[in-house]
């Protein structure tokens, strides 16, 4: 099975778009993840 550059470039482009979006909003992404983790650990910690 041969996977050439014509097949990989769309995947690389999509990956670059996702990474670029994460880098643009890194602080908000980290804050959202911390919020979700604190909510989940808070729910299990109250039992």
Short mmCIF file of N, CA and C in Angstrom, two decimals:
data_model
loop_
_atom_site.label_atom_id
_atom_site.label_comp_id
_atom_site.label_asym_id
_atom_site.label_seq_id
_atom_site.Cartn_x
_atom_site.Cartn_y
_atom_site.Cartn_z
N UNK A 1 0.85 -1.18 0.00
CA UNK A 1 0.00 0.00 0.00
C UNK A 1 0.89 1.24 0.00
N UNK A 2 0.69 2.10 -0.95
CA UNK A 2 1.49 3.31 -1.08
C UNK A 2 0.65 4.52 -0.69
N UNK A 3 1.17 5.31 0.23
CA UNK A 3 0.51 6.56 0.63
C UNK A 3 1.44 7.69 0.22
N UNK A 4 1.08 8.36 -0.81
CA UNK A 4 1.93 9.42 -1.34
C UNK A 4 1.57 10.78 -0.75
N UNK A 5 2.30 11.80 -1.18
CA UNK A 5 2.06 13.14 -0.67
C UNK A 5 0.68 13.68 -1.02
N UNK A 6 0.11 13.20 -2.14
CA UNK A 6 -1.22 13.65 -2.53
C UNK A 6 -2.28 13.17 -1.53
N UNK A 7 -2.03 12.09 -0.83
CA UNK A 7 -2.97 11.60 0.17
C UNK A 7 -2.69 12.20 1.55
N UNK A 8 -1.43 12.52 1.82
CA UNK A 8 -1.07 13.02 3.15
C UNK A 8 -1.29 14.52 3.32
N UNK A 9 -1.23 15.28 2.24
CA UNK A 9 -1.33 16.73 2.37
C UNK A 9 -2.67 17.20 2.95
N UNK A 10 -3.81 16.64 2.57
CA UNK A 10 -5.06 17.06 3.22
C UNK A 10 -5.07 16.74 4.72
N UNK A 11 -4.50 15.61 5.10
CA UNK A 11 -4.45 15.26 6.52
C UNK A 11 -3.52 16.21 7.27
N UNK A 12 -2.39 16.53 6.67
CA UNK A 12 -1.44 17.46 7.30
C UNK A 12 -2.06 18.85 7.41
N UNK A 13 -2.81 19.24 6.42
CA UNK A 13 -3.45 20.56 6.44
C UNK A 13 -4.51 20.62 7.55
N UNK A 14 -5.29 19.58 7.70
CA UNK A 14 -6.29 19.55 8.76
C UNK A 14 -5.63 19.55 10.14
N UNK A 15 -4.55 18.79 10.27
CA UNK A 15 -3.82 18.75 11.53
C UNK A 15 -3.24 20.12 11.87
N UNK A 16 -2.70 20.79 10.86
CA UNK A 16 -2.13 22.13 11.06
C UNK A 16 -3.21 23.13 11.46
N UNK A 17 -4.40 23.00 10.89
CA UNK A 17 -5.51 23.89 11.25
C UNK A 17 -5.92 23.69 12.70
N UNK A 18 -5.99 22.45 13.15
CA UNK A 18 -6.37 22.16 14.54
C UNK A 18 -5.30 22.69 15.50
N UNK A 19 -4.04 22.45 15.18
CA UNK A 19 -2.95 22.93 16.03
C UNK A 19 -2.92 24.46 16.06
N UNK A 20 -3.14 25.10 14.93
CA UNK A 20 -3.18 26.56 14.88
C UNK A 20 -4.30 27.12 15.71
N UNK A 21 -5.47 26.49 15.66
CA UNK A 21 -6.61 26.93 16.47
C UNK A 21 -6.28 26.79 17.96
N UNK A 22 -5.69 25.67 18.34
CA UNK A 22 -5.33 25.47 19.75
C UNK A 22 -4.31 26.50 20.21
N UNK A 23 -3.34 26.82 19.35
CA UNK A 23 -2.33 27.79 19.72
C UNK A 23 -2.92 29.20 19.84
N UNK A 24 -3.88 29.53 19.01
CA UNK A 24 -4.49 30.86 19.07
C UNK A 24 -5.27 31.05 20.37
N UNK A 25 -5.95 29.99 20.81
CA UNK A 25 -6.80 30.09 22.00
C UNK A 25 -6.29 29.20 23.12
N UNK A 26 -4.97 29.09 23.28
CA UNK A 26 -4.38 28.16 24.23
C UNK A 26 -4.84 28.41 25.65
N UNK A 27 -4.86 29.67 26.09
CA UNK A 27 -5.25 29.96 27.48
C UNK A 27 -6.69 29.57 27.74
N UNK A 28 -7.55 29.84 26.78
CA UNK A 28 -8.97 29.47 26.96
C UNK A 28 -9.16 27.96 26.94
N UNK A 29 -8.41 27.28 26.09
CA UNK A 29 -8.50 25.81 26.03
C UNK A 29 -8.06 25.21 27.35
N UNK A 30 -6.93 25.68 27.89
CA UNK A 30 -6.42 25.16 29.16
C UNK A 30 -7.40 25.48 30.28
N UNK A 31 -7.95 26.68 30.29
CA UNK A 31 -8.92 27.05 31.34
C UNK A 31 -10.16 26.18 31.25
N UNK A 32 -10.63 25.90 30.05
CA UNK A 32 -11.81 25.06 29.89
C UNK A 32 -11.54 23.63 30.36
N UNK A 33 -10.37 23.10 30.03
CA UNK A 33 -10.01 21.75 30.47
C UNK A 33 -9.91 21.70 31.99
N UNK A 34 -9.29 22.71 32.59
CA UNK A 34 -9.18 22.75 34.05
C UNK A 34 -10.55 22.85 34.71
N UNK A 35 -11.45 23.62 34.09
CA UNK A 35 -12.81 23.75 34.63
C UNK A 35 -13.54 22.41 34.60
N UNK A 36 -13.45 21.71 33.47
CA UNK A 36 -14.13 20.42 33.34
C UNK A 36 -13.54 19.41 34.32
N UNK A 37 -12.22 19.39 34.45
CA UNK A 37 -11.57 18.45 35.38
C UNK A 37 -11.97 18.76 36.81
N UNK A 38 -12.03 20.03 37.17
CA UNK A 38 -12.41 20.39 38.54
C UNK A 38 -13.87 20.02 38.82
N UNK A 39 -14.73 20.16 37.82
CA UNK A 39 -16.13 19.76 37.99
C UNK A 39 -16.24 18.25 38.18
N UNK A 40 -15.51 17.49 37.36
CA UNK A 40 -15.57 16.03 37.45
C UNK A 40 -15.01 15.56 38.78
N UNK A 41 -13.85 16.09 39.19
CA UNK A 41 -13.27 15.66 40.46
C UNK A 41 -14.11 16.14 41.62
N UNK A 42 -14.78 17.28 41.46
CA UNK A 42 -15.66 17.77 42.52
C UNK A 42 -16.88 16.89 42.71
N UNK A 43 -17.38 16.35 41.61
CA UNK A 43 -18.55 15.48 41.71
C UNK A 43 -18.20 14.16 42.41
N UNK A 44 -17.03 13.62 42.11
CA UNK A 44 -16.63 12.36 42.74
C UNK A 44 -16.11 12.57 44.15
N UNK A 45 -15.62 13.76 44.45
CA UNK A 45 -15.06 14.02 45.77
C UNK A 45 -16.11 14.25 46.84
N UNK A 46 -17.34 14.60 46.45
CA UNK A 46 -18.40 14.89 47.41
C UNK A 46 -19.08 13.65 47.93
N UNK A 47 -18.85 12.51 47.31
CA UNK A 47 -19.55 11.29 47.73
C UNK A 47 -19.00 10.73 48.99
#
